[in-house]
Tab-separated table of C-alpha atoms in Angstrom:
chain	number	residue	atom	x	y	z
A	994	MET	CA	-12.527	-36.682	9.122
A	995	HIS	CA	-14.530	-34.544	11.811
A	996	GLU	CA	-17.566	-34.704	13.555
A	997	SER	CA	-20.784	-32.575	12.880
A	998	CYS	CA	-24.401	-32.357	12.240
A	999	SER	CA	-25.037	-32.729	15.846
A	1000	ASP	CA	-22.636	-35.678	15.717
A	1001	TYR	CA	-24.669	-37.432	13.296
A	1002	ARG	CA	-21.503	-38.781	12.104
A	1003	ARG	CA	-18.125	-38.386	10.617
A	1004	ILE	CA	-18.013	-36.086	7.838
A	1005	PRO	CA	-14.832	-35.916	5.802
A	1006	ASP	CA	-12.721	-32.835	5.396
A	1007	MET	CA	-13.719	-31.069	2.001
A	1008	TRP	CA	-10.069	-30.070	1.625
A	1009	ILE	CA	-9.144	-33.644	1.489
A	1010	GLN	CA	-12.644	-34.903	-0.437
A	1011	CYS	CA	-11.724	-32.580	-3.334
A	1012	GLN	CA	-10.873	-35.177	-5.817
A	1013	ALA	CA	-11.300	-35.929	-9.511
A	1014	ASN	CA	-14.374	-37.702	-10.582
A	1015	VAL	CA	-14.616	-40.093	-13.484
A	1016	PHE	CA	-14.733	-36.861	-15.887
A	1017	GLY	CA	-11.791	-35.344	-14.420
A	1018	GLU	CA	-13.680	-32.470	-12.567
A	1019	PRO	CA	-12.851	-32.046	-8.801
A	1020	THR	CA	-15.889	-33.137	-6.755
A	1021	ILE	CA	-16.868	-33.335	-2.864
A	1022	GLY	CA	-18.136	-37.150	-2.245
A	1023	ASP	CA	-19.447	-38.608	0.464
A	1024	ILE	CA	-21.818	-35.679	1.748
A	1025	PRO	CA	-23.984	-37.217	4.446
A	1026	SER	CA	-27.936	-36.737	4.426
A	1027	CYS	CA	-28.000	-34.444	7.212
A	1028	GLN	CA	-25.564	-32.092	5.620
A	1029	LYS	CA	-27.702	-32.323	2.528
A	1030	GLN	CA	-30.589	-31.112	4.102
A	1031	GLN	CA	-29.096	-28.227	5.928
A	1032	TYR	CA	-27.173	-27.205	2.555
A	1033	GLU	CA	-30.905	-27.201	0.776
A	1034	ALA	CA	-32.306	-24.881	3.600
A	1035	LEU	CA	-29.184	-22.382	3.571
A	1036	SER	CA	-29.700	-22.186	-0.249
A	1037	LEU	CA	-32.781	-20.895	0.162
A	1038	VAL	CA	-32.368	-18.496	2.963
A	1039	LEU	CA	-29.331	-17.235	1.230
A	1040	ALA	CA	-30.348	-17.337	-2.205
A	1041	GLU	CA	-29.863	-13.669	-3.180
A	1042	TYR	CA	-26.214	-14.041	-2.442
A	1043	LEU	CA	-25.784	-17.120	-4.461
A	1044	PRO	CA	-24.729	-17.327	-8.160
A	1045	GLU	CA	-27.373	-17.131	-10.582
A	1046	GLY	CA	-28.624	-20.481	-11.260
A	1047	GLY	CA	-27.530	-21.926	-7.908
A	1048	LEU	CA	-24.613	-24.150	-7.074
A	1049	VAL	CA	-23.535	-27.630	-7.553
A	1050	MET	CA	-23.582	-29.509	-4.143
A	1051	ASP	CA	-20.552	-31.623	-4.715
A	1052	SER	CA	-18.950	-28.732	-6.408
A	1053	CYS	CA	-14.927	-27.710	-5.177
A	1054	ASN	CA	-16.204	-24.052	-5.905
A	1055	PRO	CA	-15.379	-22.046	-2.889
A	1056	THR	CA	-18.661	-20.513	-2.551
A	1057	ASN	CA	-20.167	-23.956	-2.714
A	1058	MET	CA	-17.881	-25.132	-0.039
A	1059	ALA	CA	-18.591	-22.071	1.943
A	1060	LEU	CA	-22.339	-23.441	1.974
A	1061	LEU	CA	-21.674	-27.125	2.548
A	1062	SER	CA	-19.451	-26.039	5.598
A	1063	MET	CA	-22.255	-23.814	7.293
A	1064	ALA	CA	-24.345	-26.969	6.609
A	1065	GLU	CA	-22.355	-28.646	9.128
A	1066	THR	CA	-21.868	-25.782	11.730
A	1067	THR	CA	-25.320	-23.763	11.670
A	1068	GLU	CA	-28.294	-24.763	13.930
A	1069	SER	CA	-31.123	-26.338	11.823
A	1070	ILE	CA	-33.160	-24.147	9.617
A	1071	ASP	CA	-36.704	-25.827	9.440
A	1072	ASP	CA	-39.199	-25.310	6.737
A	1073	ALA	CA	-40.981	-22.323	8.624
A	1074	HIS	CA	-37.801	-19.969	7.715
A	1075	HIS	CA	-37.831	-20.429	4.013
A	1076	GLY	CA	-38.423	-17.346	2.333
A	1077	VAL	CA	-37.310	-14.929	5.336
A	1078	LEU	CA	-34.172	-12.867	4.921
A	1079	PRO	CA	-31.137	-14.123	6.627
A	1080	THR	CA	-30.148	-12.594	9.918
A	1081	GLY	CA	-27.209	-10.358	9.959
A	1082	ASP	CA	-25.300	-13.028	11.496
A	1083	LEU	CA	-26.245	-15.742	8.812
A	1084	LYS	CA	-25.391	-13.246	5.967
A	1085	GLU	CA	-22.185	-12.468	7.901
A	1086	ARG	CA	-21.252	-15.895	8.409
A	1087	PHE	CA	-21.478	-16.695	5.076
A	1088	SER	CA	-19.614	-13.777	3.695
A	1089	LEU	CA	-16.490	-14.783	5.905
A	1090	THR	CA	-16.743	-18.491	5.319
A	1091	CYS	CA	-16.499	-17.676	1.636
A	1092	ILE	CA	-13.539	-15.568	2.484
A	1093	TYR	CA	-11.839	-18.818	4.486
A	1094	PHE	CA	-12.288	-20.937	1.336
A	1095	ALA	CA	-11.570	-18.305	-1.542
A	1096	THR	CA	-8.241	-17.383	0.184
A	1097	ARG	CA	-7.018	-21.203	1.179
A	1098	GLY	CA	-7.746	-20.704	4.673
A	1099	ASN	CA	-6.537	-24.541	5.261
A	1100	GLN	CA	-2.967	-22.772	4.274
A	1101	TRP	CA	-3.238	-19.676	6.662
A	1102	ALA	CA	-0.432	-19.091	9.274
A	1103	ASP	CA	-3.551	-18.447	11.780
A	1104	SER	CA	-7.158	-19.777	11.547
A	1105	SER	CA	-8.037	-19.732	15.102
A	1106	GLN	CA	-11.747	-20.355	15.845
A	1107	TRP	CA	-12.654	-20.043	12.154
A	1108	LEU	CA	-15.649	-22.199	11.008
A	1109	SER	CA	-16.361	-22.910	14.605
A	1110	LYS	CA	-19.872	-23.072	15.760
A	1111	GLY	CA	-19.443	-20.008	18.264
A	1112	SER	CA	-19.697	-16.649	17.415
A	1113	HIS	CA	-17.848	-15.542	14.532
A	1114	CYS	CA	-16.828	-12.741	16.307
A	1115	ALA	CA	-14.190	-14.955	18.108
A	1116	TRP	CA	-12.484	-15.711	14.831
A	1117	TYR	CA	-8.850	-14.772	14.448
A	1118	GLY	CA	-8.294	-11.367	12.973
A	1119	LEU	CA	-12.065	-10.274	13.421
A	1120	THR	CA	-13.336	-7.492	15.113
A	1121	CYS	CA	-17.114	-6.646	15.964
A	1122	ASP	CA	-19.038	-3.882	17.374
A	1123	GLY	CA	-21.315	-3.791	20.080
A	1124	ARG	CA	-23.981	-5.135	17.839
A	1125	GLY	CA	-21.923	-8.061	16.458
A	1126	GLN	CA	-21.486	-6.797	13.428
A	1127	VAL	CA	-18.199	-7.397	11.596
A	1128	VAL	CA	-15.943	-4.023	11.493
A	1129	GLY	CA	-12.735	-5.152	11.134
A	1130	ILE	CA	-10.673	-7.964	9.102
A	1131	ASP	CA	-7.070	-7.886	9.871
A	1132	LEU	CA	-5.309	-11.135	8.348
A	1133	GLU	CA	-1.876	-9.158	7.149
A	1134	LEU	CA	0.788	-11.610	7.062
A	1135	ASN	CA	-1.428	-14.698	7.360
A	1136	LYS	CA	-0.680	-16.383	4.285
A	1137	LEU	CA	-3.793	-15.736	2.116
A	1138	GLY	CA	-3.810	-17.326	-1.335
A	1139	GLY	CA	-6.633	-17.700	-3.885
A	1140	THR	CA	-8.774	-14.671	-4.665
A	1141	ILE	CA	-10.767	-12.112	-3.073
A	1142	PRO	CA	-14.320	-13.221	-3.080
A	1143	SER	CA	-17.225	-11.095	-4.119
A	1144	GLU	CA	-19.034	-12.486	-1.171
A	1145	LEU	CA	-16.989	-10.051	0.769
A	1146	ALA	CA	-19.410	-7.207	0.000
A	1147	ILE	CA	-21.757	-8.663	2.184
A	1148	LEU	CA	-20.128	-7.010	4.986
A	1149	THR	CA	-21.706	-3.915	4.756
A	1150	HIS	CA	-20.778	-2.687	8.323
A	1151	LEU	CA	-16.910	-2.923	7.537
A	1152	LYS	CA	-14.594	-0.306	8.153
A	1153	ARG	CA	-11.013	-1.574	7.794
A	1154	LEU	CA	-9.807	-4.370	5.933
A	1155	ASP	CA	-5.972	-5.558	5.854
A	1156	ILE	CA	-5.261	-8.431	3.778
A	1157	GLY	CA	-1.490	-7.545	2.800
A	1158	SER	CA	1.456	-9.584	2.546
A	1159	GLY	CA	0.031	-12.629	0.994
A	1160	ASN	CA	-0.165	-14.570	-2.392
A	1161	LEU	CA	-3.673	-13.302	-3.352
A	1162	GLU	CA	-4.419	-13.172	-6.860
A	1163	GLY	CA	-7.172	-11.858	-9.623
A	1164	SER	CA	-8.639	-8.754	-9.090
A	1165	ILE	CA	-10.603	-6.643	-6.601
A	1166	PRO	CA	-14.368	-7.514	-7.036
A	1167	VAL	CA	-16.292	-4.659	-8.195
A	1168	GLU	CA	-18.893	-5.618	-5.811
A	1169	LEU	CA	-17.072	-3.982	-3.005
A	1170	TYR	CA	-16.906	-0.643	-4.538
A	1171	ASN	CA	-20.726	-0.535	-4.454
A	1172	THR	CA	-21.445	-1.658	-1.317
A	1173	LEU	CA	-18.702	-1.182	1.315
A	1174	THR	CA	-19.578	2.467	1.716
A	1175	ASN	CA	-18.478	2.653	5.349
A	1176	LEU	CA	-14.839	1.095	4.700
A	1177	GLU	CA	-12.357	3.536	6.015
A	1178	ALA	CA	-9.245	1.714	5.246
A	1179	LEU	CA	-8.073	-0.819	2.742
A	1180	PHE	CA	-4.879	-2.643	2.901
A	1181	ALA	CA	-3.924	-4.884	0.120
A	1182	ARG	CA	-0.228	-4.316	-0.361
A	1183	SER	CA	2.437	-7.067	-1.594
A	1184	ASN	CA	0.108	-9.513	-3.126
A	1185	ARG	CA	-0.262	-10.803	-6.566
A	1186	LEU	CA	-3.282	-8.993	-7.660
A	1187	GLU	CA	-3.414	-7.953	-11.390
A	1188	THR	CA	-6.141	-5.601	-11.986
A	1189	GLU	CA	-6.920	-1.945	-12.696
A	1190	ILE	CA	-8.224	0.575	-10.173
A	1191	SER	CA	-11.838	0.648	-11.020
A	1192	THR	CA	-13.889	3.808	-11.779
A	1193	GLY	CA	-16.158	2.614	-8.944
A	1194	VAL	CA	-13.629	3.226	-6.406
A	1195	GLY	CA	-15.501	6.757	-5.966
A	1196	GLY	CA	-18.139	4.779	-4.151
A	1197	LEU	CA	-15.742	3.877	-1.296
A	1198	GLN	CA	-16.730	7.559	0.182
A	1199	SER	CA	-15.763	6.893	3.699
A	1200	LEU	CA	-11.905	5.633	2.672
A	1201	THR	CA	-9.207	7.526	4.372
A	1202	GLU	CA	-6.601	5.218	3.838
A	1203	LEU	CA	-5.693	2.830	0.850
A	1204	ASP	CA	-2.702	1.095	0.081
A	1205	LEU	CA	-2.431	-1.207	-2.936
A	1206	SER	CA	1.685	-1.451	-3.188
A	1207	TYR	CA	3.647	-4.074	-4.703
A	1208	ASN	CA	1.083	-5.442	-7.006
A	1209	ASN	CA	0.521	-5.410	-10.723
A	1210	ILE	CA	-2.000	-2.605	-10.652
A	1211	ARG	CA	-2.277	-1.542	-14.326
A	1212	GLY	CA	-3.857	1.150	-16.023
A	1213	ALA	CA	-4.344	5.020	-15.071
A	1214	LEU	CA	-5.469	6.204	-11.853
A	1215	PRO	CA	-9.620	7.235	-12.382
A	1216	SER	CA	-10.670	10.543	-12.018
A	1217	GLU	CA	-13.251	9.405	-9.458
A	1218	PHE	CA	-10.368	9.458	-6.847
A	1219	GLY	CA	-11.636	13.166	-6.663
A	1220	LEU	CA	-14.829	11.825	-5.078
A	1221	LEU	CA	-13.007	10.501	-1.865
A	1222	LEU	CA	-13.097	13.722	0.147
A	1223	ASP	CA	-11.814	12.267	3.590
A	1224	LEU	CA	-9.004	10.408	1.820
A	1225	LYS	CA	-5.652	11.001	4.126
A	1226	PHE	CA	-3.382	8.141	2.921
A	1227	ILE	CA	-2.812	6.672	-0.606
A	1228	ARG	CA	0.132	4.717	-1.626
A	1229	CYS	CA	0.427	2.382	-4.469
A	1230	ASP	CA	4.311	1.746	-4.678
A	1231	ASN	CA	5.967	-0.808	-7.476
A	1232	CYS	CA	2.798	-1.278	-9.301
A	1233	GLN	CA	2.290	-0.838	-13.004
A	1234	LEU	CA	0.511	2.231	-12.965
A	1235	ALA	CA	0.493	4.405	-16.028
A	1236	GLY	CA	-1.297	7.205	-17.695
A	1237	THR	CA	-1.260	10.714	-15.877
A	1238	LEU	CA	-2.117	12.122	-12.479
A	1239	PRO	CA	-5.684	12.994	-12.722
A	1240	THR	CA	-6.307	17.098	-11.936
A	1241	GLU	CA	-9.077	15.618	-9.640
A	1242	ILE	CA	-6.744	14.431	-7.103
A	1243	GLY	CA	-6.698	18.344	-5.737
A	1244	GLU	CA	-10.157	17.848	-4.652
A	1245	CYS	CA	-8.712	15.340	-2.085
A	1246	THR	CA	-7.874	18.196	0.537
A	1247	LYS	CA	-7.478	16.133	3.382
A	1248	LEU	CA	-4.432	14.100	1.869
A	1249	GLU	CA	-1.402	13.320	4.212
A	1250	GLU	CA	0.485	11.102	2.181
A	1251	LEU	CA	0.652	10.358	-1.454
A	1252	SER	CA	3.080	7.804	-2.879
A	1253	PHE	CA	2.944	6.452	-6.528
A	1254	ARG	CA	6.871	5.274	-6.328
A	1255	THR	CA	8.281	3.447	-9.329
A	1256	ASN	CA	5.441	3.331	-11.828
A	1257	PHE	CA	5.128	4.510	-15.161
A	1258	ILE	CA	2.951	7.747	-14.665
A	1259	ALA	CA	3.548	10.277	-17.490
A	1260	GLY	CA	2.993	13.807	-18.272
A	1261	ILE	CA	2.723	16.926	-15.975
A	1262	ILE	CA	1.926	17.234	-12.254
A	1263	PRO	CA	-1.360	19.079	-12.256
A	1264	THR	CA	-0.963	22.410	-10.532
A	1265	GLU	CA	-3.886	21.246	-8.592
A	1266	ILE	CA	-1.693	19.419	-6.289
A	1267	GLY	CA	-1.030	22.827	-4.687
A	1268	HIS	CA	-4.468	22.566	-3.136
A	1269	LEU	CA	-3.269	19.522	-0.776
A	1270	THR	CA	-2.106	21.928	1.904
A	1271	ARG	CA	-2.244	19.058	4.455
A	1272	LEU	CA	0.081	16.884	2.592
A	1273	GLN	CA	3.035	15.898	4.619
A	1274	ILE	CA	4.480	13.120	2.239
A	1275	LEU	CA	4.859	13.223	-1.454
A	1276	ASP	CA	6.689	10.345	-3.097
A	1277	LEU	CA	6.793	10.183	-6.696
A	1278	HIS	CA	10.328	8.672	-7.416
A	1279	THR	CA	10.989	6.802	-10.757
A	1280	ASN	CA	8.156	7.570	-12.961
A	1281	SER	CA	7.784	9.130	-16.369
A	1282	LEU	CA	6.656	12.428	-15.296
A	1283	GLY	CA	7.721	15.518	-17.581
A	1284	PRO	CA	8.908	16.831	-20.000
A	1285	GLU	CA	7.767	20.348	-18.399
A	1286	PRO	CA	9.574	21.350	-15.383
A	1287	ILE	CA	8.359	20.719	-11.521
A	1288	PRO	CA	5.418	22.758	-11.176
A	1289	THR	CA	6.054	25.626	-8.457
A	1290	ALA	CA	2.356	24.927	-6.852
A	1291	LEU	CA	4.679	22.146	-5.289
A	1292	PHE	CA	6.293	24.510	-3.047
A	1293	ARG	CA	2.890	25.873	-1.615
A	1294	LEU	CA	2.693	22.503	0.286
A	1295	THR	CA	4.179	23.729	3.612
A	1296	GLN	CA	3.598	20.944	5.369
A	1297	LEU	CA	5.600	18.487	3.710
A	1298	THR	CA	8.382	16.541	5.721
A	1299	TYR	CA	9.206	14.301	3.035
A	1300	LEU	CA	9.470	15.170	-0.750
A	1301	ASN	CA	10.923	12.924	-3.318
A	1302	MET	CA	10.664	13.462	-7.140
A	1303	ALA	CA	13.809	11.735	-7.983
A	1304	PHE	CA	14.574	10.089	-11.443
A	1305	ASN	CA	11.948	11.657	-13.496
A	1306	PRO	CA	12.930	13.045	-16.920
A	1307	PHE	CA	11.642	16.874	-16.147
A	1308	GLU	CA	12.589	19.420	-18.616
A	1309	ALA	CA	15.863	21.245	-17.382
A	1310	SER	CA	15.393	24.386	-14.792
A	1311	ALA	CA	17.350	26.277	-12.818
A	1312	PHE	CA	17.432	24.882	-9.160
A	1313	PRO	CA	14.372	26.240	-7.104
A	1314	ASN	CA	16.037	28.627	-4.380
A	1315	GLU	CA	13.396	31.004	-4.367
A	1316	TRP	CA	10.882	28.408	-3.907
A	1317	LEU	CA	12.371	25.883	-1.186
A	1318	PRO	CA	12.562	27.978	1.581
A	1319	ASN	CA	8.560	27.933	1.854
A	1320	LEU	CA	9.404	24.175	2.904
A	1321	THR	CA	10.307	24.564	6.361
A	1322	ASN	CA	9.383	21.436	7.635
A	1323	LEU	CA	11.210	19.009	5.192
A	1324	LEU	CA	13.120	16.210	6.924
A	1325	THR	CA	13.839	14.660	3.546
A	1326	LEU	CA	14.310	16.111	0.290
A	1327	ASP	CA	15.318	14.200	-2.754
A	1328	PHE	CA	15.429	15.582	-6.097
A	1329	ALA	CA	18.047	13.553	-7.802
A	1330	ALA	CA	18.426	13.185	-11.574
A	1331	VAL	CA	15.618	15.719	-12.086
A	1332	SER	CA	17.296	17.664	-14.659
A	1333	PHE	CA	18.333	20.789	-12.245
A	1334	THR	CA	20.814	23.523	-13.623
A	1335	GLY	CA	22.202	26.887	-11.784
A	1336	THR	CA	23.774	26.942	-8.470
A	1337	ILE	CA	22.637	26.546	-4.704
A	1338	GLU	CA	22.122	29.283	-2.779
A	1339	PRO	CA	22.019	28.320	0.598
A	1340	SER	CA	18.604	30.410	1.486
A	1341	PHE	CA	16.560	27.370	0.491
A	1342	TRP	CA	18.078	25.146	4.038
A	1343	ALA	CA	15.506	23.802	6.070
A	1344	PRO	CA	16.758	23.505	9.357
A	1345	SER	CA	15.120	20.146	10.569
A	1346	MET	CA	16.359	18.698	7.492
A	1347	THR	CA	17.850	14.903	7.972
A	1348	SER	CA	18.563	13.945	4.357
A	1349	LEU	CA	19.210	15.897	1.119
A	1350	SER	CA	19.897	14.099	-2.331
A	1351	LEU	CA	20.624	16.134	-5.492
A	1352	GLY	CA	22.951	13.903	-7.407
A	1353	GLY	CA	22.383	13.237	-10.788
A	1354	ASN	CA	21.689	16.880	-12.222
A	1355	SER	CA	23.788	19.514	-13.617
A	1356	ILE	CA	24.234	21.818	-10.570
A	1357	SER	CA	27.468	23.981	-10.891
A	1358	GLY	CA	29.221	26.427	-8.407
A	1359	THR	CA	30.432	25.816	-5.056
A	1360	ILE	CA	28.868	23.839	-2.012
A	1361	PRO	CA	27.709	27.106	0.011
A	1362	THR	CA	29.373	27.117	3.772
A	1363	GLU	CA	25.906	27.612	4.950
A	1364	ILE	CA	25.260	24.048	4.727
A	1365	GLY	CA	26.951	23.593	8.193
A	1366	THR	CA	23.562	24.989	9.630
A	1367	LEU	CA	21.906	21.713	8.661
A	1368	THR	CA	22.925	20.217	11.833
A	1369	ARG	CA	20.727	17.225	11.997
A	1370	LEU	CA	21.817	16.105	8.563
A	1371	VAL	CA	22.266	12.328	8.360
A	1372	SER	CA	22.861	11.757	4.636
A	1373	LEU	CA	24.190	14.364	1.823
A	1374	ALA	CA	24.590	13.179	-1.744
A	1375	LEU	CA	25.797	15.420	-4.336
A	1376	ALA	CA	27.552	13.017	-6.580
A	1377	SER	CA	27.152	13.380	-10.575
A	1378	ASN	CA	27.134	17.474	-10.783
A	1379	ASP	CA	29.491	20.166	-11.984
A	1380	LEU	CA	30.232	21.270	-8.299
A	1381	GLU	CA	33.846	23.071	-8.056
A	1382	GLY	CA	36.015	24.568	-5.400
A	1383	GLY	CA	36.811	22.881	-2.076
A	1384	LEU	CA	34.490	20.808	0.710
A	1385	PRO	CA	33.516	23.246	3.075
A	1386	SER	CA	35.052	23.252	6.636
A	1387	GLU	CA	31.455	23.874	8.132
A	1388	LEU	CA	30.608	20.032	6.999
A	1389	GLY	CA	32.345	19.101	10.091
A	1390	ASN	CA	29.287	20.839	12.239
A	1391	LEU	CA	27.128	17.857	11.071
A	1392	LEU	CA	27.819	16.014	14.069
A	1393	ASP	CA	25.057	13.423	12.951
A	1394	LEU	CA	26.272	12.724	9.501
A	1395	GLN	CA	26.768	9.202	8.477
A	1396	PHE	CA	26.975	9.411	4.285
A	1397	LEU	CA	28.521	12.157	2.096
A	1398	PHE	CA	28.095	11.084	-1.569
A	1399	VAL	CA	30.304	13.587	-3.730
A	1400	MET	CA	31.644	11.110	-6.097
A	1401	PRO	CA	31.845	10.294	-8.913
A	1402	GLY	CA	31.356	13.375	-11.077
A	1403	ASN	CA	32.022	16.866	-9.775
A	1404	GLU	CA	35.410	17.089	-11.953
A	1405	TRP	CA	36.394	20.149	-10.862
A	1406	LEU	CA	35.509	19.497	-7.067
A	1407	ASP	CA	38.845	19.996	-4.999
A	1408	LEU	CA	39.297	16.935	-2.815
A	1409	GLY	CA	43.110	17.379	-2.154
A	1410	ASN	CA	42.970	19.008	0.909
A	1411	ILE	CA	40.103	17.516	3.429
A	1412	PRO	CA	39.400	20.158	6.135
A	1413	LEU	CA	40.365	19.184	9.542
A	1414	GLU	CA	37.151	19.551	11.091
A	1415	LEU	CA	35.460	17.214	8.192
A	1416	ASP	CA	38.472	14.919	8.481
A	1417	ARG	CA	37.581	14.527	12.357
A	1418	LEU	CA	34.106	13.869	11.597
A	1419	ILE	CA	35.103	11.123	8.996
A	1420	THR	CA	37.031	9.399	11.789
A	1421	GLU	CA	34.541	9.883	14.638
A	1422	ASN	CA	31.589	9.024	12.633
A	1423	GLY	CA	33.264	6.763	9.945
A	1424	VAL	CA	31.149	8.582	7.507
A	1425	CYS	CA	30.740	6.868	4.276
A	1426	HIS	CA	32.278	8.527	0.866
A	1427	TRP	CA	32.508	7.640	-2.583
A	1428	ARG	CA	35.083	7.846	-5.163
A	1429	ASP	CA	35.591	5.605	-8.184
A	1430	ASP	CA	32.349	3.974	-7.567
A	1431	ILE	CA	33.876	2.446	-4.130
A	1432	CYS	CA	32.623	3.527	-0.525
A	1433	TYR	CA	35.545	4.486	2.053
A	1434	THR	CA	34.983	5.241	5.478
A	1435	GLY	CA	37.801	6.903	7.994
A	1436	GLY	CA	40.850	8.478	6.823
A	1437	THR	CA	40.675	11.355	4.297
A	1438	ASN	CA	39.369	9.329	1.338
A	1439	VAL	CA	36.321	11.202	-0.298
């Protein structure tokens, strides 16, 4: 119970009052007359934002609960205001109150100031501009549940929306794509959304960052992504994406990170990806790309620091020794299980590389001694290939090395004589080695 309607009387808490009526339908009982009058006045003022046909006052529908809540906390609206378009404050307050009830605000980790009579700019997680318009919502890790309400689209000045790491279900309302034209960042990762990315995504033409990872995002990536010319960051890891990469992705020339790790994307990588010359991170690990080989257009992306194409069924092709030297900024390169053959030539080494994974291919020949020039290397994985010869003593130059994987596989690799330089590194760094699927540290086990 709490006081409202200018302390007219104590009004029951709506969450508690949602009880089944004689027909088994959840309803809100004991609504005082002052709240009913204000509810009716607000219904007229906000009519264009309410469902067609209106609302039932005692319904536990989140939108109705929002309107009832506003009837408790909003200044009295007399008949003279009926038919007048609502002020920006009133519209935004209604939208935010709908968000609260639709996402089970009574269960949030922090709901400080929400639904209070003061300025909604003081509500937890909100940022307003100088005009008092909501431009940011940051409710990440706040235990949001329920669904994303369509009324969120009322916040047309919104630039940043972070509702990640919760239990949100359902879809992203299409109304958001049509009206949030100022939105620059949308983060909804780690929820329980089940939806497809609408073709309406092309309407978010101010968007620079998008992260929908760890949701059940089905279907193909729409070609309308090519309309997002300011997009810099897109990530949808561990979703259920299928289809192919649209060629229109090449229109997003400001992209710096593109990550669709662990999905079901198939077909060829479009050559248009070579237009993304600002790209620094490209992660397509564990998809169904192929069967054509990895396109050489990939190696024109000279700003790449992270490149991961591992575990895709590409067609067998020679190790791209002639192309990799272009990627001089690489820190991480993961080409595990991509059907590479042939030998490794030393010319491709990027001196700043910290992680190199080439396991699970059919690479033959010896490990080049020039590997000792990769002095920043922390992890080196060469297991499950057809390498031969011995471990070069130059591996002892890799003073930062922590992980070295050369087994299983590589049956012709001579592990009988570990170079003294490498043996010293094993002792000093506790470098992890694999043999017979067991990790060893220290000594001469490899």
